[in-house]
Amino acid sequence: MKSFSRLLAACAITIATVSMISCKKGDTGPAGPAGPAGPAGVAGAIGPTGQSGNANVMEYFFIPNDSIDLTQPSPNNGIGLLLSLPNDTLDLSAWFMYVYKFPLWYAIPGHGENDASQYSFSFGYLDRANPVDSAFFFIDRVSGPGEKYEALKLVRILTNDLITNSTGGTGSTGRRRGLPNIDFGNYEEVKKYYHLQ
């Protein structure tokens, strides 16, 4: 009886082994229907409001090694700047210039520190035939002894609806269309309106 039990056990093991070896995995069946959606997650915190876009406004900031010296006698009673700009940028832009002496910005054209001197500015292209050219900006001391300033900012606002004053600038005597009704002679107001640095 013992040998029969052993024989039966050996046969069972052999059959099981042969069955496992000869089995083949079947093809994957079609996907089942989607299950129900889970509960919604907790809403995230609201982020801070971004800064308003100013794609049509550009600010150029100049800090000289020493100072912006507007005290020189004629014919060198001014200072010039050169910028590389596309050749229609001057025509399609309003330009505003400001000089800085702690703690105030002074609009050009206009009066400088303590109203002691008056300044104007003009601009144009050195070579209008080039697609990207050097544009010049010149501050001229009209009257007074002149002052030395610590920095200069030039603000460009693109607009295609512009009438400028006779000097080519867009100072307080010029008529401007297509620009907001703010005091462009006050840099802090311009800075706030256009979110400048």
JSON list of C-alpha atoms in Angstrom, two decimals, residues 73-155:
[
{"chain": "A", "resi": 73, "resn": "PRO", "atom": "CA", "xyz": [30.33, 125.79, -21.89]},
{"chain": "A", "resi": 74, "resn": "SER", "atom": "CA", "xyz": [29.28, 126.00, -25.57]},
{"chain": "A", "resi": 75, "resn": "PRO", "atom": "CA", "xyz": [29.69, 124.35, -27.99]},
{"chain": "A", "resi": 76, "resn": "ASN", "atom": "CA", "xyz": [29.98, 121.29, -25.70]},
{"chain": "A", "resi": 77, "resn": "ASN", "atom": "CA", "xyz": [27.13, 122.30, -23.42]},
{"chain": "A", "resi": 78, "resn": "GLY", "atom": "CA", "xyz": [25.35, 118.97, -23.67]},
{"chain": "A", "resi": 79, "resn": "ILE", "atom": "CA", "xyz": [25.73, 115.23, -23.73]},
{"chain": "A", "resi": 80, "resn": "GLY", "atom": "CA", "xyz": [24.94, 112.65, -26.39]},
{"chain": "A", "resi": 81, "resn": "LEU", "atom": "CA", "xyz": [23.88, 109.01, -26.27]},
{"chain": "A", "resi": 82, "resn": "LEU", "atom": "CA", "xyz": [23.88, 106.37, -29.01]},
{"chain": "A", "resi": 83, "resn": "LEU", "atom": "CA", "xyz": [21.48, 103.39, -29.18]},
{"chain": "A", "resi": 84, "resn": "SER", "atom": "CA", "xyz": [21.18, 100.65, -31.77]},
{"chain": "A", "resi": 85, "resn": "LEU", "atom": "CA", "xyz": [17.52, 100.58, -32.87]},
{"chain": "A", "resi": 86, "resn": "PRO", "atom": "CA", "xyz": [15.44, 99.30, -35.82]},
{"chain": "A", "resi": 87, "resn": "ASN", "atom": "CA", "xyz": [15.13, 102.14, -38.32]},
{"chain": "A", "resi": 88, "resn": "ASP", "atom": "CA", "xyz": [11.43, 102.87, -37.72]},
{"chain": "A", "resi": 89, "resn": "THR", "atom": "CA", "xyz": [11.59, 102.90, -33.91]},
{"chain": "A", "resi": 90, "resn": "LEU", "atom": "CA", "xyz": [12.20, 106.64, -33.61]},
{"chain": "A", "resi": 91, "resn": "ASP", "atom": "CA", "xyz": [9.29, 107.42, -35.93]},
{"chain": "A", "resi": 92, "resn": "LEU", "atom": "CA", "xyz": [6.83, 105.13, -34.13]},
{"chain": "A", "resi": 93, "resn": "SER", "atom": "CA", "xyz": [7.77, 106.06, -30.57]},
{"chain": "A", "resi": 94, "resn": "ALA", "atom": "CA", "xyz": [7.31, 108.75, -28.00]},
{"chain": "A", "resi": 95, "resn": "TRP", "atom": "CA", "xyz": [10.60, 109.36, -26.16]},
{"chain": "A", "resi": 96, "resn": "PHE", "atom": "CA", "xyz": [10.90, 110.74, -22.63]},
{"chain": "A", "resi": 97, "resn": "MET", "atom": "CA", "xyz": [14.20, 111.56, -20.94]},
{"chain": "A", "resi": 98, "resn": "TYR", "atom": "CA", "xyz": [14.91, 112.01, -17.23]},
{"chain": "A", "resi": 99, "resn": "VAL", "atom": "CA", "xyz": [18.11, 112.84, -15.33]},
{"chain": "A", "resi": 100, "resn": "TYR", "atom": "CA", "xyz": [18.61, 111.92, -11.67]},
{"chain": "A", "resi": 101, "resn": "LYS", "atom": "CA", "xyz": [20.25, 113.71, -8.77]},
{"chain": "A", "resi": 102, "resn": "PHE", "atom": "CA", "xyz": [19.40, 112.33, -5.37]},
{"chain": "A", "resi": 103, "resn": "PRO", "atom": "CA", "xyz": [16.56, 112.21, -4.49]},
{"chain": "A", "resi": 104, "resn": "LEU", "atom": "CA", "xyz": [14.69, 113.42, -7.63]},
{"chain": "A", "resi": 105, "resn": "TRP", "atom": "CA", "xyz": [14.25, 112.69, -11.34]},
{"chain": "A", "resi": 106, "resn": "TYR", "atom": "CA", "xyz": [14.09, 115.75, -13.64]},
{"chain": "A", "resi": 107, "resn": "ALA", "atom": "CA", "xyz": [12.29, 115.63, -17.00]},
{"chain": "A", "resi": 108, "resn": "ILE", "atom": "CA", "xyz": [14.16, 116.71, -20.12]},
{"chain": "A", "resi": 109, "resn": "PRO", "atom": "CA", "xyz": [13.08, 118.98, -21.78]},
{"chain": "A", "resi": 110, "resn": "GLY", "atom": "CA", "xyz": [12.57, 121.01, -18.65]},
{"chain": "A", "resi": 111, "resn": "HIS", "atom": "CA", "xyz": [14.34, 122.58, -15.72]},
{"chain": "A", "resi": 112, "resn": "GLY", "atom": "CA", "xyz": [17.02, 120.80, -13.74]},
{"chain": "A", "resi": 113, "resn": "GLU", "atom": "CA", "xyz": [17.89, 120.87, -10.05]},
{"chain": "A", "resi": 114, "resn": "ASN", "atom": "CA", "xyz": [16.50, 123.95, -8.22]},
{"chain": "A", "resi": 115, "resn": "ASP", "atom": "CA", "xyz": [15.21, 125.30, -11.59]},
{"chain": "A", "resi": 116, "resn": "ALA", "atom": "CA", "xyz": [18.69, 126.80, -12.12]},
{"chain": "A", "resi": 117, "resn": "SER", "atom": "CA", "xyz": [19.11, 125.50, -15.69]},
{"chain": "A", "resi": 118, "resn": "GLN", "atom": "CA", "xyz": [16.84, 124.63, -18.57]},
{"chain": "A", "resi": 119, "resn": "TYR", "atom": "CA", "xyz": [17.46, 121.69, -20.93]},
{"chain": "A", "resi": 120, "resn": "SER", "atom": "CA", "xyz": [16.09, 120.39, -24.21]},
{"chain": "A", "resi": 121, "resn": "PHE", "atom": "CA", "xyz": [16.78, 117.20, -26.09]},
{"chain": "A", "resi": 122, "resn": "SER", "atom": "CA", "xyz": [16.74, 116.08, -29.67]},
{"chain": "A", "resi": 123, "resn": "PHE", "atom": "CA", "xyz": [17.17, 112.76, -31.43]},
{"chain": "A", "resi": 124, "resn": "GLY", "atom": "CA", "xyz": [17.61, 111.23, -34.86]},
{"chain": "A", "resi": 125, "resn": "TYR", "atom": "CA", "xyz": [19.39, 108.55, -36.87]},
{"chain": "A", "resi": 126, "resn": "LEU", "atom": "CA", "xyz": [23.03, 108.66, -37.89]},
{"chain": "A", "resi": 127, "resn": "ASP", "atom": "CA", "xyz": [22.34, 106.62, -41.06]},
{"chain": "A", "resi": 128, "resn": "ARG", "atom": "CA", "xyz": [18.69, 106.04, -41.93]},
{"chain": "A", "resi": 129, "resn": "ALA", "atom": "CA", "xyz": [19.60, 103.64, -44.78]},
{"chain": "A", "resi": 130, "resn": "ASN", "atom": "CA", "xyz": [20.68, 100.87, -42.38]},
{"chain": "A", "resi": 131, "resn": "PRO", "atom": "CA", "xyz": [17.90, 98.50, -41.17]},
{"chain": "A", "resi": 132, "resn": "VAL", "atom": "CA", "xyz": [19.38, 98.60, -37.66]},
{"chain": "A", "resi": 133, "resn": "ASP", "atom": "CA", "xyz": [21.14, 101.84, -36.98]},
{"chain": "A", "resi": 134, "resn": "SER", "atom": "CA", "xyz": [22.61, 103.98, -34.26]},
{"chain": "A", "resi": 135, "resn": "ALA", "atom": "CA", "xyz": [20.13, 106.55, -33.04]},
{"chain": "A", "resi": 136, "resn": "PHE", "atom": "CA", "xyz": [21.48, 109.60, -31.23]},
{"chain": "A", "resi": 137, "resn": "PHE", "atom": "CA", "xyz": [19.90, 111.42, -28.31]},
{"chain": "A", "resi": 138, "resn": "PHE", "atom": "CA", "xyz": [21.34, 114.78, -27.32]},
{"chain": "A", "resi": 139, "resn": "ILE", "atom": "CA", "xyz": [20.65, 116.81, -24.16]},
{"chain": "A", "resi": 140, "resn": "ASP", "atom": "CA", "xyz": [21.34, 120.50, -24.68]},
{"chain": "A", "resi": 141, "resn": "ARG", "atom": "CA", "xyz": [21.66, 123.10, -21.92]},
{"chain": "A", "resi": 142, "resn": "VAL", "atom": "CA", "xyz": [19.51, 126.00, -23.09]},
{"chain": "A", "resi": 143, "resn": "SER", "atom": "CA", "xyz": [20.11, 128.34, -20.14]},
{"chain": "A", "resi": 144, "resn": "GLY", "atom": "CA", "xyz": [21.69, 128.43, -16.69]},
{"chain": "A", "resi": 145, "resn": "PRO", "atom": "CA", "xyz": [25.00, 127.14, -15.34]},
{"chain": "A", "resi": 146, "resn": "GLY", "atom": "CA", "xyz": [24.16, 123.44, -15.71]},
{"chain": "A", "resi": 147, "resn": "GLU", "atom": "CA", "xyz": [24.45, 120.67, -13.14]},
{"chain": "A", "resi": 148, "resn": "LYS", "atom": "CA", "xyz": [25.98, 117.24, -12.74]},
{"chain": "A", "resi": 149, "resn": "TYR", "atom": "CA", "xyz": [23.62, 114.27, -12.54]},
{"chain": "A", "resi": 150, "resn": "GLU", "atom": "CA", "xyz": [24.04, 110.71, -11.29]},
{"chain": "A", "resi": 151, "resn": "ALA", "atom": "CA", "xyz": [21.93, 108.78, -13.83]},
{"chain": "A", "resi": 152, "resn": "LEU", "atom": "CA", "xyz": [19.76, 109.08, -16.91]},
{"chain": "A", "resi": 153, "resn": "LYS", "atom": "CA", "xyz": [16.67, 107.19, -18.04]},
{"chain": "A", "resi": 154, "resn": "LEU", "atom": "CA", "xyz": [15.22, 107.16, -21.51]},
{"chain": "A", "resi": 155, "resn": "VAL", "atom": "CA", "xyz": [11.66, 105.81, -21.81]}
]
